[in-house]
Amino acid sequence: MKWKLFKSLLFIFLIFTIMGTQCDRFEYPSRNLQYDFTQSISLYPYKKQYNINDTIWISLNTPSKILLDKISNRLIGADSISLGLQLNMVKIFPNTPPVDPSAYCEFLILSNLNPDYNNYGTGYATYLRYGCDNNPGYIFRFGVVLKGAGTFSIELIEKKETGLCIPNSSTNVTYSQITHSFNLADCNKDIYLGIPAPARGNMSSQNESKIDRKQYFVFEVH
């Protein structure tokens, strides 16, 4: 009796093990990156120093929905996907206790973007998606109204994943991502290096690399 019970339990265990292995294989496929897109966006007016209540405009206006893929170094038509953009506006000097970021900036959204915001004390993280409209190209524009004094950064977070314009469509889903950069000759590295080294902290070398890649714009507000 005990032997029969042992064999039955062993059989059930093996069945669940095989099913679990198969389900895991199909539910967690390998995600090989197929496209690694790049997109340059505008920031204007370019200055090293702004005044309180000045507005920095960030925009994109392209004639078509075609993107450069860094993997193949080819232009790829991308009119069926939405593109993610995350922009962080942060006060980086002087170091002050966290306050409501609305004391530093206010966003003016002039396009149909419906962004999400995340308040994390020293600044805002702004998330938006674009590309799923009837325009022939990528078009958006929004402003950052400067409300407080200090040294600030506007950072474009790299490698944001793309998505489908029509969820659950029959379109073949491929894993792709996009990295944005500013179309500026200089992102004011001199201002960043002028901040005392202890205040720059242990992220200094990473932020300097982001400045060189035109993903981290530094400026002063008076």
Coordinates of C-alpha atoms in Angstrom, one line a residue:
M1 CA 0.0 0.0 0.0
K2 CA 2.8 2.4 0.9
W3 CA 4.6 1.5 -2.3
K4 CA 1.5 2.3 -4.4
L5 CA 1.0 5.6 -2.6
F6 CA 4.7 6.5 -3.2
K7 CA 4.5 5.7 -6.9
S8 CA 1.3 7.8 -7.2
L9 CA 2.9 10.8 -5.5
L10 CA 6.1 10.4 -7.6
F11 CA 4.0 10.3 -10.8
I12 CA 2.1 13.5 -9.8
F13 CA 5.4 15.2 -8.9
L14 CA 6.9 14.4 -12.3
I15 CA 3.8 15.6 -14.2
F16 CA 3.8 19.0 -12.4
T17 CA 7.6 19.3 -12.9
I18 CA 7.3 18.7 -16.7
M19 CA 4.3 21.1 -17.0
G20 CA 6.1 23.8 -14.9
T21 CA 9.1 23.5 -17.1
Q22 CA 7.1 23.9 -20.3
C23 CA 5.0 26.8 -19.0
D24 CA 8.1 28.6 -17.9
R25 CA 9.7 28.1 -21.3
F26 CA 6.7 29.7 -23.0
E27 CA 5.9 32.4 -20.5
Y28 CA 9.4 33.8 -20.3
P29 CA 10.9 33.9 -23.8
S30 CA 14.3 35.3 -24.4
R31 CA 14.1 39.0 -25.3
N32 CA 16.7 39.7 -27.9
L33 CA 17.0 43.3 -28.7
Q34 CA 16.0 43.8 -32.4
Y35 CA 16.1 47.5 -32.8
D36 CA 18.0 50.2 -30.8
F37 CA 16.7 53.5 -32.0
T38 CA 18.1 57.0 -31.5
Q39 CA 16.3 60.3 -31.7
S40 CA 17.5 63.9 -31.4
I41 CA 15.3 66.5 -29.8
S42 CA 15.5 70.3 -29.6
L43 CA 16.1 72.4 -26.5
Y44 CA 15.8 76.2 -26.8
P45 CA 16.7 78.8 -26.1
Y46 CA 20.2 77.5 -25.3
K47 CA 21.8 79.4 -22.4
K48 CA 24.1 78.9 -19.5
Q49 CA 22.1 81.1 -17.2
Y50 CA 18.4 81.7 -17.1
N51 CA 16.2 84.0 -15.1
I52 CA 13.3 82.9 -12.8
N53 CA 10.1 82.6 -14.9
D54 CA 12.1 81.9 -18.1
T55 CA 10.8 79.0 -20.1
I56 CA 13.0 76.2 -21.7
W57 CA 11.2 74.6 -24.6
I58 CA 11.8 71.0 -25.6
S59 CA 10.4 69.8 -28.9
L60 CA 10.5 67.4 -31.8
N61 CA 9.3 67.9 -35.3
T62 CA 10.3 65.3 -38.0
P63 CA 8.9 65.0 -41.6
S64 CA 8.4 61.2 -41.2
K65 CA 8.2 58.4 -38.7
I66 CA 11.6 56.9 -39.6
L67 CA 14.3 56.2 -37.0
L68 CA 17.9 55.2 -37.1
D69 CA 18.6 51.8 -35.8
K70 CA 22.1 51.6 -34.1
I71 CA 22.3 47.8 -34.5
S72 CA 22.0 47.7 -38.2
N73 CA 22.9 51.3 -38.9
R74 CA 19.8 51.5 -41.1
L75 CA 16.7 53.7 -41.2
I76 CA 13.6 51.8 -40.1
G77 CA 10.0 52.8 -40.6
A78 CA 8.4 53.0 -37.2
D79 CA 4.8 54.3 -37.7
S80 CA 3.1 51.6 -35.7
I81 CA 4.9 51.9 -32.4
S82 CA 4.8 54.4 -29.6
L83 CA 8.0 55.8 -28.3
G84 CA 8.8 56.4 -24.6
L85 CA 10.5 59.5 -23.3
Q86 CA 11.5 60.2 -19.7
L87 CA 12.8 63.6 -18.7
N88 CA 14.1 64.4 -15.2
M89 CA 14.4 68.0 -14.0
V90 CA 16.5 68.1 -10.9
K91 CA 18.1 70.7 -8.6
I92 CA 21.7 69.6 -8.3
F93 CA 23.2 72.6 -6.4
P94 CA 23.2 73.8 -3.7
N95 CA 22.1 70.7 -1.8
T96 CA 19.0 71.7 0.1
P97 CA 16.4 69.6 2.0
P98 CA 13.8 68.1 -0.3
V99 CA 10.9 70.4 -1.1
D100 CA 7.9 70.3 -3.5
P101 CA 9.5 70.4 -7.0
S102 CA 6.8 72.8 -8.1
A103 CA 8.9 75.4 -6.3
Y104 CA 11.6 74.8 -9.0
C105 CA 9.6 74.3 -12.2
E106 CA 6.2 74.1 -13.9
F107 CA 5.5 72.2 -17.1
L108 CA 3.6 73.6 -20.1
I109 CA 2.2 70.8 -22.3
L110 CA 1.3 72.1 -25.8
S111 CA 0.9 68.7 -27.5
N112 CA -1.5 65.8 -27.0
L113 CA 1.0 63.9 -24.8
N114 CA -0.8 63.2 -21.4
P115 CA 2.4 62.9 -19.4
D116 CA 2.8 61.3 -16.0
Y117 CA 4.8 63.0 -13.3
N118 CA 6.7 61.6 -10.3
N119 CA 7.8 63.9 -7.5
Y120 CA 11.0 62.7 -5.8
G121 CA 11.9 65.7 -3.6
T122 CA 14.6 67.4 -5.6
G123 CA 12.8 67.4 -8.9
Y124 CA 10.3 65.9 -11.3
A125 CA 10.5 62.7 -13.4
T126 CA 8.2 63.2 -16.4
Y127 CA 7.1 60.3 -18.5
L128 CA 5.4 60.5 -21.9
R129 CA 4.8 58.5 -25.0
Y130 CA 4.4 59.8 -28.5
G131 CA 4.1 58.6 -32.1
C132 CA 0.6 57.1 -32.2
D133 CA -1.1 60.0 -33.9
N134 CA -2.2 60.9 -37.4
N135 CA 0.8 63.2 -38.1
P136 CA 3.2 62.1 -40.8
G137 CA 6.1 62.7 -38.5
Y138 CA 6.9 62.9 -34.8
I139 CA 5.7 66.1 -33.3
F140 CA 5.6 67.4 -29.7
R141 CA 6.4 70.5 -27.8
F142 CA 6.4 71.3 -24.1
G143 CA 7.9 74.0 -21.9
V144 CA 9.7 74.0 -18.5
V145 CA 8.9 77.2 -16.6
L146 CA 11.8 77.9 -14.2
K147 CA 10.5 78.9 -10.7
G148 CA 13.5 78.7 -8.4
A149 CA 17.1 79.7 -8.2
G150 CA 20.1 77.2 -8.2
T151 CA 21.9 74.9 -10.6
F152 CA 19.7 72.4 -12.3
S153 CA 19.9 69.5 -14.8
I154 CA 17.5 68.2 -17.4
E155 CA 18.3 64.6 -18.1
L156 CA 17.0 62.4 -20.9
I157 CA 16.8 58.8 -19.5
E158 CA 18.3 56.5 -22.1
K159 CA 17.0 53.1 -23.4
K160 CA 13.2 53.5 -23.0
E161 CA 11.3 50.6 -24.4
T162 CA 8.9 51.1 -27.3
G163 CA 5.3 49.8 -27.5
L164 CA 2.6 49.1 -30.0
C165 CA 0.1 51.9 -31.0
I166 CA -2.7 49.3 -31.0
P167 CA -2.5 47.0 -27.9
N168 CA -3.1 43.3 -28.5
S169 CA -3.0 43.8 -32.3
S170 CA -1.8 41.1 -34.6
T171 CA 1.4 43.1 -35.4
N172 CA 4.5 41.1 -34.9
V173 CA 5.9 42.3 -31.5
T174 CA 9.7 42.8 -31.4
Y175 CA 11.7 44.1 -28.5
S176 CA 13.1 47.5 -29.2
Q177 CA 14.2 50.6 -27.3
I178 CA 15.0 54.2 -28.0
T179 CA 17.5 56.7 -26.6
H180 CA 17.0 60.4 -26.9
S181 CA 19.7 63.2 -26.9
F182 CA 19.7 66.9 -27.2
N183 CA 20.8 68.5 -30.5
L184 CA 23.1 70.8 -28.7
A185 CA 26.8 71.4 -29.4
D186 CA 27.4 71.9 -25.6
C187 CA 25.4 70.8 -22.6
N188 CA 27.4 73.1 -20.2
K189 CA 29.9 70.7 -18.8
D190 CA 31.8 73.7 -17.4
I191 CA 28.9 74.6 -15.1
Y192 CA 28.7 71.1 -13.8
L193 CA 32.5 70.9 -13.2
G194 CA 32.2 74.2 -11.4
I195 CA 30.1 72.6 -8.7
P196 CA 32.3 71.6 -5.7
A197 CA 33.3 67.9 -6.0
P198 CA 31.7 66.8 -2.7
A199 CA 28.4 68.2 -3.9
R200 CA 28.7 66.3 -7.2
G201 CA 28.9 63.1 -5.2
N202 CA 29.8 59.6 -6.5
M203 CA 27.7 60.1 -9.7
S204 CA 30.0 62.7 -11.1
S205 CA 31.8 60.5 -13.7
Q206 CA 28.5 59.0 -14.9
N207 CA 26.9 62.5 -15.2
E208 CA 30.0 63.8 -17.1
S209 CA 29.5 60.9 -19.6
K210 CA 25.9 61.8 -20.0
I211 CA 26.8 65.4 -20.7
D212 CA 29.2 64.2 -23.4
R213 CA 26.4 62.1 -24.9
K214 CA 24.1 65.2 -24.9
Q215 CA 21.7 63.5 -22.5
Y216 CA 22.3 65.8 -19.4
F217 CA 21.9 69.5 -19.8
V218 CA 23.1 71.7 -16.9
F219 CA 22.2 75.3 -16.3
E220 CA 21.9 78.0 -13.7
V221 CA 18.8 80.0 -12.7
H222 CA 19.0 83.4 -11.0

